[in-house]
Coordinates of C-alpha atoms in Angstrom, one line a residue:
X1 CA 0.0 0.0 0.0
X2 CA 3.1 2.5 0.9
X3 CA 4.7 1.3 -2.3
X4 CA 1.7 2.8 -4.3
X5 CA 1.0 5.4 -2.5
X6 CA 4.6 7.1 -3.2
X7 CA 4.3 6.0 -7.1
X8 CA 1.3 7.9 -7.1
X9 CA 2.7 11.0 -5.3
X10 CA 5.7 10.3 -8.2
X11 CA 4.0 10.0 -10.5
X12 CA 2.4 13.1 -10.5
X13 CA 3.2 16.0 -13.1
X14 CA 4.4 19.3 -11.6
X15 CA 3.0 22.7 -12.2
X16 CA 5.3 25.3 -13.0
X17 CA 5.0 29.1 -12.1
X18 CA 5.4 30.7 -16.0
X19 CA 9.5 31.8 -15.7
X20 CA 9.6 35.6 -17.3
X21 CA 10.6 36.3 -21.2
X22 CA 13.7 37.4 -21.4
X23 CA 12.2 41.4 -22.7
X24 CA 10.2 41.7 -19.7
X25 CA 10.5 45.0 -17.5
X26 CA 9.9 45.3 -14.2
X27 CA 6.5 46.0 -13.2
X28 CA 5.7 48.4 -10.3
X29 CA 2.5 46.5 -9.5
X30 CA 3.9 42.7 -8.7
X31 CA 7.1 41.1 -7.0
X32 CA 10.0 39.0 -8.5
X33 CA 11.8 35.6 -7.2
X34 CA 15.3 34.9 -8.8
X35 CA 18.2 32.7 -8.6
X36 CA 21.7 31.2 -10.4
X37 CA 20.7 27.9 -11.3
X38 CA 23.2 25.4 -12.6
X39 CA 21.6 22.3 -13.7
X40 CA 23.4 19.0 -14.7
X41 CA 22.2 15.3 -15.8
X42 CA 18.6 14.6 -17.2
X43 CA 16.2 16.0 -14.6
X44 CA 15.1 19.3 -14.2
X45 CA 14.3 20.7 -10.7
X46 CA 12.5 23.0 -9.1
X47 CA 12.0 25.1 -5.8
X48 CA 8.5 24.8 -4.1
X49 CA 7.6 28.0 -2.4
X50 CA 4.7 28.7 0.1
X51 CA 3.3 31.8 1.3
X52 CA 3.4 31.6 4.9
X53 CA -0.1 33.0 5.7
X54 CA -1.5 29.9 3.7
X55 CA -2.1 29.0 -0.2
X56 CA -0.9 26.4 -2.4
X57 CA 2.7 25.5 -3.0
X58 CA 4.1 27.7 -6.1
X59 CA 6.5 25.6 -7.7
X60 CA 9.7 28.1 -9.3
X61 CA 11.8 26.0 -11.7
X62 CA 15.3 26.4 -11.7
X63 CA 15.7 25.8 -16.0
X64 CA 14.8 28.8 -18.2
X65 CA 14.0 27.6 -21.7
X66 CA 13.1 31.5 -23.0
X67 CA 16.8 32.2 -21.6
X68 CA 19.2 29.5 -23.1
X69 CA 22.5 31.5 -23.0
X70 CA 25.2 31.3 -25.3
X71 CA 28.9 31.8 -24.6
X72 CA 30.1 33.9 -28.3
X73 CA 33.4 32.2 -27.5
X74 CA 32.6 28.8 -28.1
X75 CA 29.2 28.8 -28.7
X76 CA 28.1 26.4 -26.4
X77 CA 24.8 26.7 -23.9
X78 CA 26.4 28.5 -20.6
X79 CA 25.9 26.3 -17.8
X80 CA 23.9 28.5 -15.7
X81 CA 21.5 31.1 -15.7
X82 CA 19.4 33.7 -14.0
X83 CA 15.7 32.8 -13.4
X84 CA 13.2 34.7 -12.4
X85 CA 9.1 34.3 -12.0
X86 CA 6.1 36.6 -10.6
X87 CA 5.2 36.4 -7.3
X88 CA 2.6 38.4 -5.1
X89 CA 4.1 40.7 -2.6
X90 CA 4.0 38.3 0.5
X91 CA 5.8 36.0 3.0
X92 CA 6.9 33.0 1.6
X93 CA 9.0 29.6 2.6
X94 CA 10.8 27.3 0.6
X95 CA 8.7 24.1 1.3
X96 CA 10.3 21.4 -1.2
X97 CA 13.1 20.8 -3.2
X98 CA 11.2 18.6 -6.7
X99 CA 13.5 17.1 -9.6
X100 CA 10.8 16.5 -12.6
X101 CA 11.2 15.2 -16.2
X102 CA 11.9 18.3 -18.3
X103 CA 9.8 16.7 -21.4
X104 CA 7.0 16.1 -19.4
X105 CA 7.0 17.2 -16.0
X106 CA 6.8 14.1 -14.6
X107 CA 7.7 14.7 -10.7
X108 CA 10.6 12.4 -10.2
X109 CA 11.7 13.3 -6.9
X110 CA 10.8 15.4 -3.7
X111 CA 12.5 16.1 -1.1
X112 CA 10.1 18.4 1.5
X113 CA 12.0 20.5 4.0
X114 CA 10.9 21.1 8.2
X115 CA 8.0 23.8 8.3
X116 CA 9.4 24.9 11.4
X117 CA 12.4 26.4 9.9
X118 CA 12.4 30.0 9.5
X119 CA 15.7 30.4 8.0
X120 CA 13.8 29.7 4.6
X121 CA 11.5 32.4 4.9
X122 CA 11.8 35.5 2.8
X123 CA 9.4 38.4 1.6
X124 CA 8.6 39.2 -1.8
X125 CA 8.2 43.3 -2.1
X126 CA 6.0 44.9 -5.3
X127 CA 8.5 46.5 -8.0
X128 CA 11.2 44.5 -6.2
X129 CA 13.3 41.3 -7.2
X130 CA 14.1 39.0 -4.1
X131 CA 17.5 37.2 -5.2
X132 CA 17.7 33.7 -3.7
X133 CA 20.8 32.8 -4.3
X134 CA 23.3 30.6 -6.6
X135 CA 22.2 27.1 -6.4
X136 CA 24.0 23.7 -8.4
X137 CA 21.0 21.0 -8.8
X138 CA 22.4 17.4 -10.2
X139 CA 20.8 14.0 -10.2
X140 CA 20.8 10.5 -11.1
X141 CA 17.8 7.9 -11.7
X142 CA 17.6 4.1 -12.9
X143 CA 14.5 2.4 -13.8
X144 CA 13.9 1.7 -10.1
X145 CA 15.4 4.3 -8.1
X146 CA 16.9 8.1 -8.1
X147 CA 18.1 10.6 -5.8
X148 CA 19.2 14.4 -6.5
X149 CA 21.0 17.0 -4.8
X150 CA 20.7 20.7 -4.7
X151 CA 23.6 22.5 -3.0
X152 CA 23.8 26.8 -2.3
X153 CA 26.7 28.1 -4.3
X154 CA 29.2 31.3 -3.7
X155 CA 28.7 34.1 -5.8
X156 CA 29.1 38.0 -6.2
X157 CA 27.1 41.2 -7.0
X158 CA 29.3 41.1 -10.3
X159 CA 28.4 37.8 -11.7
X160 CA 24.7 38.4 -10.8
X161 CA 24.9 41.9 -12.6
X162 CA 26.5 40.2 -15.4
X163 CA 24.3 37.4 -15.6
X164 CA 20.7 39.8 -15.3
X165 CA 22.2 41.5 -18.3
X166 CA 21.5 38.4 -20.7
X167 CA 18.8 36.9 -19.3
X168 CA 16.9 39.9 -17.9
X169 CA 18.7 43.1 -19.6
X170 CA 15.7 45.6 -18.4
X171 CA 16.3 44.8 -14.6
X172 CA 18.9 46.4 -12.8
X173 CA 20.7 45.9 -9.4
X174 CA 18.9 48.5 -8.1
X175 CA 15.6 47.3 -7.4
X176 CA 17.2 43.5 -6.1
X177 CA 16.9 42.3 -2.6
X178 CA 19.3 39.8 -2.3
X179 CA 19.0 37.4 0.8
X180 CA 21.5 37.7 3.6
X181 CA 24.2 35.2 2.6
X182 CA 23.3 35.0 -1.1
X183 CA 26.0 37.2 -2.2
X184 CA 29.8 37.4 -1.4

């Protein structure tokens, strides 16, 4: 009975918050979430986010397919990217780490995280852009089993500067919050 109860939870396709085109500008009216994502093997993952005074849990993927970045150098896809999605102004909590199939969005692993840990809280402002942070996400599956891993990175003010210029060239560092820690 366990055994089908965690296929079915498995199973289960993910819904993604919409990530933002790369020509969006900052609206005054609503809030951003960013990050640095670096993703390696076949999965794609995700962050799920909860506003603390209740709701549904928002699920902000890490992969940004309207922001594939090219290095002109060698013209290869740049391992990691800025992304960024809408949020109401608000409270939130990171509630789940979720690796997911990125051709179907077939949940492929959770990991959920203690709700009594306030060290993942942060607030979303309107007209602002709360910066998470610079995060490597990896995994592995077989046919019967999988695991993935997502680790903080370091990172500067310059790098995320540099990196909002590709992906997000109308936002500026001026209106980011980054969290304490999330930049060095």
């Amino acid at each position: 009975m366990l055994a089908v109860a965690i296929a079915l939870i498995l199973s289960a396709c993910v819904t993604l918050r919409p990530v933002l085109p790369r020509g969006e500008r900052p609206n005054p009216d609503t809030g951003y979430l960013a990050g640095i994502f670096q993703i390696q093997g076949k999965d794609d993952f995700a962050f799920g986010i909860t506003n603390v005074n209740g709701g549904e849990e928002l699920i902000f993927p890490f992969a940004n397919p309207a922001v594939t970045q090219i290095d002109k150098k060698t013209g290869r896809e740049v391992p990691e990217q800025v992304t960024m999605i809408h949020l109401p102004a608000g409270k939130y909590r990171l509630t789940s780490w979720l690796a997911y199939g990125p051709g179907t969005k077939k949940q492929t692993a959770r990991k959920d995280l203690p709700a009594d840990n306030q060290n993942r809280e942060f607030v979303v402002t309107k007209g602002r852009m709360t910066y998470l942070g610079k995060f490597s996400a990896s995994g592995w599956r077989s046919a019967y089993r999988g695991d993935f891993r997502i680790s903080p990175q370091r990172t500067n003010q310059q790098e995320l500067e540099n990196l909002l210029k590709v992906a997000y060239p109308f936002f500026s560092m001026d209106i980011v919050d980054p969290l304490p820690g999330s930049l060095y």
